[in-house]
Tab-separated table of C-alpha atoms and ligand atoms in Angstrom:
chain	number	residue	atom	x	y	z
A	1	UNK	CA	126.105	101.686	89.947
A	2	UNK	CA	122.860	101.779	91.210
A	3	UNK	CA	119.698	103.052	89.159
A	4	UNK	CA	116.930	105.956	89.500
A	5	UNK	CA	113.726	104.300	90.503
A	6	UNK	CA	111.486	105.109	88.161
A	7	UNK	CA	109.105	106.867	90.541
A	8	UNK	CA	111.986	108.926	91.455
A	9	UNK	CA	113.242	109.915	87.856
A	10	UNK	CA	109.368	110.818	87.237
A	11	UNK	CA	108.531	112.836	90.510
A	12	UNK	CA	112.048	114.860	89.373
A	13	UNK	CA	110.557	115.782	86.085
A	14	UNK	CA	107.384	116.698	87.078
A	15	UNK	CA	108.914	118.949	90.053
A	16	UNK	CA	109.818	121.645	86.678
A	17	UNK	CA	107.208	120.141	83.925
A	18	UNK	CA	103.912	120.170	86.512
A	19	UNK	CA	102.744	120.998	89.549
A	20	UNK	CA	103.660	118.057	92.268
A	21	UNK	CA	100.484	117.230	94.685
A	22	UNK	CA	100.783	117.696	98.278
A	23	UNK	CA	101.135	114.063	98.737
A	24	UNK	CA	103.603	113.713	95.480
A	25	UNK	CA	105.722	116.066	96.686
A	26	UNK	CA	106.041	114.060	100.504
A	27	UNK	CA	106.525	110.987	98.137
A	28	UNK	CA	109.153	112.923	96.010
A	29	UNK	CA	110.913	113.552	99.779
A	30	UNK	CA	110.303	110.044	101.063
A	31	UNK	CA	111.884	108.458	97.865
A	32	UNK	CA	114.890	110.704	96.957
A	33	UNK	CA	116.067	110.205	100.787
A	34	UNK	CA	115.617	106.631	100.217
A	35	UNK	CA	117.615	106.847	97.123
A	36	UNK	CA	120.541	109.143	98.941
A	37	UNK	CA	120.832	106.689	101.767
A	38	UNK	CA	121.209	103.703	99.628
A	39	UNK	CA	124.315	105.703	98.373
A	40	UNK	CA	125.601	105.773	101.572
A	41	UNK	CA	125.148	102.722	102.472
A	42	UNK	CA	127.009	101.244	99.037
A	43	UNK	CA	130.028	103.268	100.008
A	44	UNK	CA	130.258	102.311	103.697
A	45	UNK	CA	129.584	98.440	101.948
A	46	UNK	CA	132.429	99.282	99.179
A	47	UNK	CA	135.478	99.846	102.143
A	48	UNK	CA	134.952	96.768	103.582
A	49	UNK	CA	134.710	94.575	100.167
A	50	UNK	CA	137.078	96.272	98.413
A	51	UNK	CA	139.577	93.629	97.808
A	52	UNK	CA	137.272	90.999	98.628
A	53	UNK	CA	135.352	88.151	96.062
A	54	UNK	CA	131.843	88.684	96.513
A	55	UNK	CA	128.834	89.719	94.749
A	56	UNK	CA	126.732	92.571	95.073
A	57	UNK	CA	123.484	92.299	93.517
A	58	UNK	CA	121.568	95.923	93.795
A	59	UNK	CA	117.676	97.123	93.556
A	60	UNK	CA	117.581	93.070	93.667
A	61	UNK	CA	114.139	92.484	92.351
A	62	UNK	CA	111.886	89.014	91.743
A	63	UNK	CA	108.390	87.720	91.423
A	64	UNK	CA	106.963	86.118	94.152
A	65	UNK	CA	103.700	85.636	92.497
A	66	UNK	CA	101.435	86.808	89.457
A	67	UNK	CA	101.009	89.965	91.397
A	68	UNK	CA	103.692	90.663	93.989
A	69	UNK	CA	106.660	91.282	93.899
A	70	UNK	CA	110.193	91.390	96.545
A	71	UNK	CA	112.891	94.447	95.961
A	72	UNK	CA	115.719	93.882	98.202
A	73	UNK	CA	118.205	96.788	98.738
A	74	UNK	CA	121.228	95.047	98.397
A	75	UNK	CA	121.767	90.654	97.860
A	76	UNK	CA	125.679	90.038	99.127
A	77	UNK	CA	127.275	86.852	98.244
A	78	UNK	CA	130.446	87.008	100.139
A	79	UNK	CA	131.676	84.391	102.680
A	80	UNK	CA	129.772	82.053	100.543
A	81	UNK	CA	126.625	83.136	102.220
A	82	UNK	CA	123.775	85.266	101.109
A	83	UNK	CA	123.148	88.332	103.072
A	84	UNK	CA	120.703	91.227	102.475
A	85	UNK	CA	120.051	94.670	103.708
A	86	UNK	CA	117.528	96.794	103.817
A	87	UNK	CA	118.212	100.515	103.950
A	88	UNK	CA	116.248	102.908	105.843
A	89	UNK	CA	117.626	106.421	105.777
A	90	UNK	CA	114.582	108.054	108.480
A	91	UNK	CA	115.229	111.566	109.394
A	92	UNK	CA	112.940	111.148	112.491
A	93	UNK	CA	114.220	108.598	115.906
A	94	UNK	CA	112.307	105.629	116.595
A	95	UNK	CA	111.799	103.667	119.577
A	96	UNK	CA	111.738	100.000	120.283
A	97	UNK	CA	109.302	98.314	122.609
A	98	UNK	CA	108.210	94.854	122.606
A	99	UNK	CA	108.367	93.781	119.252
A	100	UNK	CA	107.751	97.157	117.679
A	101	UNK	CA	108.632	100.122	116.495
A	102	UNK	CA	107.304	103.282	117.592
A	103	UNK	CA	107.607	106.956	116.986
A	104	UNK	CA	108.792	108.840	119.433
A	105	UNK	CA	105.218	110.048	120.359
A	106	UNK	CA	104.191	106.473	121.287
A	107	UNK	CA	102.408	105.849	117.996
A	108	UNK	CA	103.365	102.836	116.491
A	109	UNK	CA	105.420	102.597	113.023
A	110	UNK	CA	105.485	100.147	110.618
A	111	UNK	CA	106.451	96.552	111.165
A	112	UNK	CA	109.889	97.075	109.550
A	113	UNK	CA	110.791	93.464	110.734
A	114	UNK	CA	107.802	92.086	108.894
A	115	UNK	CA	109.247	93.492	106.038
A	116	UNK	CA	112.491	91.965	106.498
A	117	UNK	CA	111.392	88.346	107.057
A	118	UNK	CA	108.762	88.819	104.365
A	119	UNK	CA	111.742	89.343	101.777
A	120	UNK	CA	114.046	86.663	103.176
A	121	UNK	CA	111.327	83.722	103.252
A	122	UNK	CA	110.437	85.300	99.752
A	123	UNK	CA	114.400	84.674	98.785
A	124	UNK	CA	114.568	81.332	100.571
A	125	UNK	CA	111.512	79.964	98.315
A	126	UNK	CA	113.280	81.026	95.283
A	127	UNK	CA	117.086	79.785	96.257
A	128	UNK	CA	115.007	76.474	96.869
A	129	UNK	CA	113.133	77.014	93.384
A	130	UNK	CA	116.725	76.705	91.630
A	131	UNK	CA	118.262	74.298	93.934
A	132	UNK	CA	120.606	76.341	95.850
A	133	UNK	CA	118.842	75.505	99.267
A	134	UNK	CA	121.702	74.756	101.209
A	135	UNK	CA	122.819	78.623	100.597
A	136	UNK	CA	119.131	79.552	101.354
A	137	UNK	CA	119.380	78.200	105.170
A	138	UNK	CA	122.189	80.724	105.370
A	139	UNK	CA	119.921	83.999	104.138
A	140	UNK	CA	121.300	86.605	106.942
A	141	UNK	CA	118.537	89.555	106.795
A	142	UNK	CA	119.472	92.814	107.772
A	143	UNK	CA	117.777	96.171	108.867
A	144	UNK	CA	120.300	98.864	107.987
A	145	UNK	CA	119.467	102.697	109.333
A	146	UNK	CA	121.890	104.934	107.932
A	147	UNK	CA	121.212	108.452	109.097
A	148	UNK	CA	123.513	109.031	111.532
A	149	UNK	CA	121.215	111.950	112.767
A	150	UNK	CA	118.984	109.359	114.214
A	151	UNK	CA	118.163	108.038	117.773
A	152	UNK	CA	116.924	104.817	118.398
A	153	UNK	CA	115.872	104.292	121.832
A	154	UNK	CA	115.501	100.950	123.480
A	155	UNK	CA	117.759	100.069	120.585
A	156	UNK	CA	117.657	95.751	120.876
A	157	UNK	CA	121.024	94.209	120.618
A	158	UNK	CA	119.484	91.848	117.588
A	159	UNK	CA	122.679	90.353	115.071
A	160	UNK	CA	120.328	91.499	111.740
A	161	UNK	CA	119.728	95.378	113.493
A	162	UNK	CA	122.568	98.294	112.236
A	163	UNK	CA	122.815	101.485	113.021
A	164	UNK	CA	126.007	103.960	112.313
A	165	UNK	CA	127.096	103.071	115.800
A	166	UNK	CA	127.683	99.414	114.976
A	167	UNK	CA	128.160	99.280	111.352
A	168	UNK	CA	131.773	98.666	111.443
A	169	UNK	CA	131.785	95.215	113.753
A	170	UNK	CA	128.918	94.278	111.905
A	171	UNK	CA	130.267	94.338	108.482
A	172	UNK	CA	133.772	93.292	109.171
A	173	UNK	CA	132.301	90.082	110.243
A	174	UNK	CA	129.842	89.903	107.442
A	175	UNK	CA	131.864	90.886	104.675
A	176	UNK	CA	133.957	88.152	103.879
A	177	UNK	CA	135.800	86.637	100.467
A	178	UNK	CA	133.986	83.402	99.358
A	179	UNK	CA	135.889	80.390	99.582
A	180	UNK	CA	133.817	78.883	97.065
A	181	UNK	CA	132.792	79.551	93.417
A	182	UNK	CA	129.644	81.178	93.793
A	183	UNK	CA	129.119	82.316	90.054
A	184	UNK	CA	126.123	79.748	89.395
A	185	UNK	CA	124.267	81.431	92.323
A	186	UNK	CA	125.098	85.007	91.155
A	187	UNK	CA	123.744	83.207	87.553
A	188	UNK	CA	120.897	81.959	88.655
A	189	UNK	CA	119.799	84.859	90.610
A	190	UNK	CA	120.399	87.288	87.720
A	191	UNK	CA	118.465	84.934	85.796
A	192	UNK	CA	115.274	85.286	87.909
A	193	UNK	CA	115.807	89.014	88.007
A	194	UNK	CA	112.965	91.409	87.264
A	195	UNK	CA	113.965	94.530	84.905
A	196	UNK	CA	110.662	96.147	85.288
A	197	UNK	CA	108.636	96.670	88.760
A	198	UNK	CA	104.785	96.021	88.815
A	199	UNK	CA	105.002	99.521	90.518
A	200	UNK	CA	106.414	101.000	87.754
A	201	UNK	CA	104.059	102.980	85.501
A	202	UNK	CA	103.420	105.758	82.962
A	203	UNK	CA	102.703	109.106	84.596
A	204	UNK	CA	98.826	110.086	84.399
A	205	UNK	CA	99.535	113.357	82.285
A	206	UNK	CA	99.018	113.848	78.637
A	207	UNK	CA	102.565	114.794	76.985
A	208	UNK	CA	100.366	118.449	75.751
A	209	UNK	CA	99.929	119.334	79.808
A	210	UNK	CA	104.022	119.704	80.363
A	211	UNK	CA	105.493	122.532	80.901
A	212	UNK	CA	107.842	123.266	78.324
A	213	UNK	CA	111.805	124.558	78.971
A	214	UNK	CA	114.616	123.207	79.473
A	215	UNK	CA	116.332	122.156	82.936
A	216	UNK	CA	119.140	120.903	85.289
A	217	UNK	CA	118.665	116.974	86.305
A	218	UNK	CA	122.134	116.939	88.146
A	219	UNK	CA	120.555	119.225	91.028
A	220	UNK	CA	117.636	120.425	92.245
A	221	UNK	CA	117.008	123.731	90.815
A	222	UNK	CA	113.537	124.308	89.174
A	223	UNK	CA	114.528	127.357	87.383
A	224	UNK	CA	115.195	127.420	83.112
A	225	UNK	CA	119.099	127.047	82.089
A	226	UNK	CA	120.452	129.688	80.857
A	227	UNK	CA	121.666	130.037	77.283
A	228	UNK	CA	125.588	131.325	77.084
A	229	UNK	CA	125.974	131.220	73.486
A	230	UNK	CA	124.641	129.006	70.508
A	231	UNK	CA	126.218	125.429	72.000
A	232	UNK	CA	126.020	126.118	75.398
A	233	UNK	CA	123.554	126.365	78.562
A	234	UNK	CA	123.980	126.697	81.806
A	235	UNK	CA	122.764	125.787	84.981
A	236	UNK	CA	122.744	129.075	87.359
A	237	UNK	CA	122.707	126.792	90.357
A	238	UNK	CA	124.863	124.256	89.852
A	239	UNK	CA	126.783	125.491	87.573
A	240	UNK	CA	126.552	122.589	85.073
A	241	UNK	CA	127.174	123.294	81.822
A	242	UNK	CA	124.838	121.481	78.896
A	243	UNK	CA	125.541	121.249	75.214
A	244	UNK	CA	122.965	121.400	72.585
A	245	UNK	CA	122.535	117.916	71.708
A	246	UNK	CA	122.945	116.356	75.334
A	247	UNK	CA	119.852	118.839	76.261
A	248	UNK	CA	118.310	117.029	73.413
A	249	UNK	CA	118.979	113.705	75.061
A	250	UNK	CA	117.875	114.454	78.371
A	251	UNK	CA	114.658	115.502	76.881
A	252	UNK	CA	114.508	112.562	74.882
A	253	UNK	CA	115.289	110.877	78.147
A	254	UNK	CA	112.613	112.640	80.481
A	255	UNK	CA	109.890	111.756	77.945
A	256	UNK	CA	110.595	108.022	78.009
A	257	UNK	CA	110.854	108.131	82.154
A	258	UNK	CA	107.373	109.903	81.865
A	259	UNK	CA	105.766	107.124	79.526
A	260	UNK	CA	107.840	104.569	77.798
A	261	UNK	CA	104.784	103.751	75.229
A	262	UNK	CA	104.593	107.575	73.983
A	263	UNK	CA	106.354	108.063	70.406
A	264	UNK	CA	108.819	110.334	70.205
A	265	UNK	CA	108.833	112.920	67.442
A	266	UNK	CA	110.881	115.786	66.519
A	267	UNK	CA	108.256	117.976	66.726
A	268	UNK	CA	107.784	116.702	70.493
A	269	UNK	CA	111.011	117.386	71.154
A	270	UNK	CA	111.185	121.027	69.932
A	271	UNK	CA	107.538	121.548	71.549
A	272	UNK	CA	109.138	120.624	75.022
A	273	UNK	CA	112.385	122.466	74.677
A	274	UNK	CA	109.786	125.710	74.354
A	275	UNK	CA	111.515	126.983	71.237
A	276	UNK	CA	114.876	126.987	72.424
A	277	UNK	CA	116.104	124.382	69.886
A	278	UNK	CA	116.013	125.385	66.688
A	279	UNK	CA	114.131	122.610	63.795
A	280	UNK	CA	117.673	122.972	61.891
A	281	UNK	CA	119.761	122.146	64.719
A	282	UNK	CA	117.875	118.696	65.762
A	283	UNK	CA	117.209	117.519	62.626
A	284	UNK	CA	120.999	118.015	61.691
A	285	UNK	CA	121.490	115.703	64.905
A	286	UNK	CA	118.804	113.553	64.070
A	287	UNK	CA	120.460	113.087	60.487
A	288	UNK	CA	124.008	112.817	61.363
A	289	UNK	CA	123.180	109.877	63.708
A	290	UNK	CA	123.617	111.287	66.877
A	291	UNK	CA	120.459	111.222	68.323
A	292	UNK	CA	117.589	108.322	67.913
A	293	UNK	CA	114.495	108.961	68.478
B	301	LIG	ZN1	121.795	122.291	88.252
């Protein structure tokens, strides 16, 4: 499984409870298409290490300092080696030339290689931190574009570079079973694992500013659900269907996502439902047990 980012989750709420900036809403784009291709990417992984003994560490996260922090896409133990990847899911072709990467206008992009060595010599430091540096001279970095709607011209014929056209030779020599019990690595590594990013942080809204109503998180319609009868709702889009009290804990959900330090009351809860929920209906929940605020 891999998880929301944060960013994402909160972007995706305030798309229906707010009014997204120009520049949120690019980010909103930018990091749900960065989310989808990591999907794709963990099923093309999943065929070739299904039968396999490996680990697959995801959204693998560490402190490098006080301050900064590494996030690597996916950590693979298998072969007994450590490999990463680092998704990039661009709707938009790129260009190689000396060393760089360019848009297809000529202007240059970002140093997407600097990013890759900055996160294995960030690994390698901590591998050698817990002892496991023979493993860490074996840290294969990869750059991993996924959409297969891409171009990349001038494309270099570098080991740590895949694209959908090369994917499969790639990973059938990568993904191996490891010959060796790797479980103190995968320990150690989970050890030093960060649960919360730097990056992530409470929304700058006041809890009064959201809209209130109550929506459809499995898609990406902005519209109300629609009530069928007294247990019921309804997506019209996607044609989910919600009962009461799992409405209740998505809303208890979204307001946690938006700021984990705001206290949840009932009243909150019916105030962001928009009257929808009736008092008698949570607190019955709230009294039988099923739902903690
Ligand atoms: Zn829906």
């Amino acid at each position: 499984m891999r998880i929301i980012p944060l960013k994402l989750q909160q972007l995706h709420i305030l798309k229906r409870r707010s009014i997204l900036s120009e520049s949120e809403s690019k980010e909103y784009n930018k990091l749900q298409s960065g989310y989808l291709g990591e999907l794709e990417f963990d099923k093309i992984l999943d065929e070739y290490l299904k039968d396999l003994e490996f680990y697959h560490l995801k959204d693998y996260r560490f402190k490098v300092n006080t301050s900064e922090e590494v996030q690597i896409d996916n950590l693979l133990i298998s072969g007994d080696r450590i490999c990463t990847f680092e998704v990039k899911n661009y709707n938009f072709d790129l260009s190689y030339g000396s060393k760089s990467w360019h848009f297809v206008n000529g202007e240059e992009f970002k140093d997407l290689s600097m990013q890759v060595n900055r996160q294995r010599i960030a690994l390698q430091q901590l591998l050698k931190k817990g002892s496991f540096h023979s493993a860490g001279n074996s840290v294969l970095s990869h750059l991993a574009f996924v959409n297969p709607e891409q171009t990349i011209y001038n494309m270099p014929n570098y080991e740590n570079l895949i694209v959908p056209s090369n994917v499969k030779q790639r990973l059938s020599r990568l993904c191996k079973s490891n010959n060796y019990d790797q479980s103190s690595l995968f320990e150690f590594l989970e050890s030093q694992r960060l649960a919360k990013s730097f990056y992530d942080v409470p929304v700058d809204l006041d809890f009064e500013q959201l809209r209130s109503g109550l929506y459809c998180y499995q898609c990406e319609s902005t519209i109300e659900l629609d009530k069928i009868h007294r247990n019921l709702y309804k997506c019209k889009n996607c044609k989910t269907d919600y009962k009461i009290l799992q409405i209740l804990e998505n809303l208890l959900l979204e307001i946690k996502a938006l700021n984990d330090s705001w206290k949840v009351t009932p009243t909150m809860l019916l105030k962001l439902s928009g009257g929808r929920i009736s008092k008698a209906t949570l607190h019955k929940y709230i009294k039988e047990g099923k739902l903690r605020l």
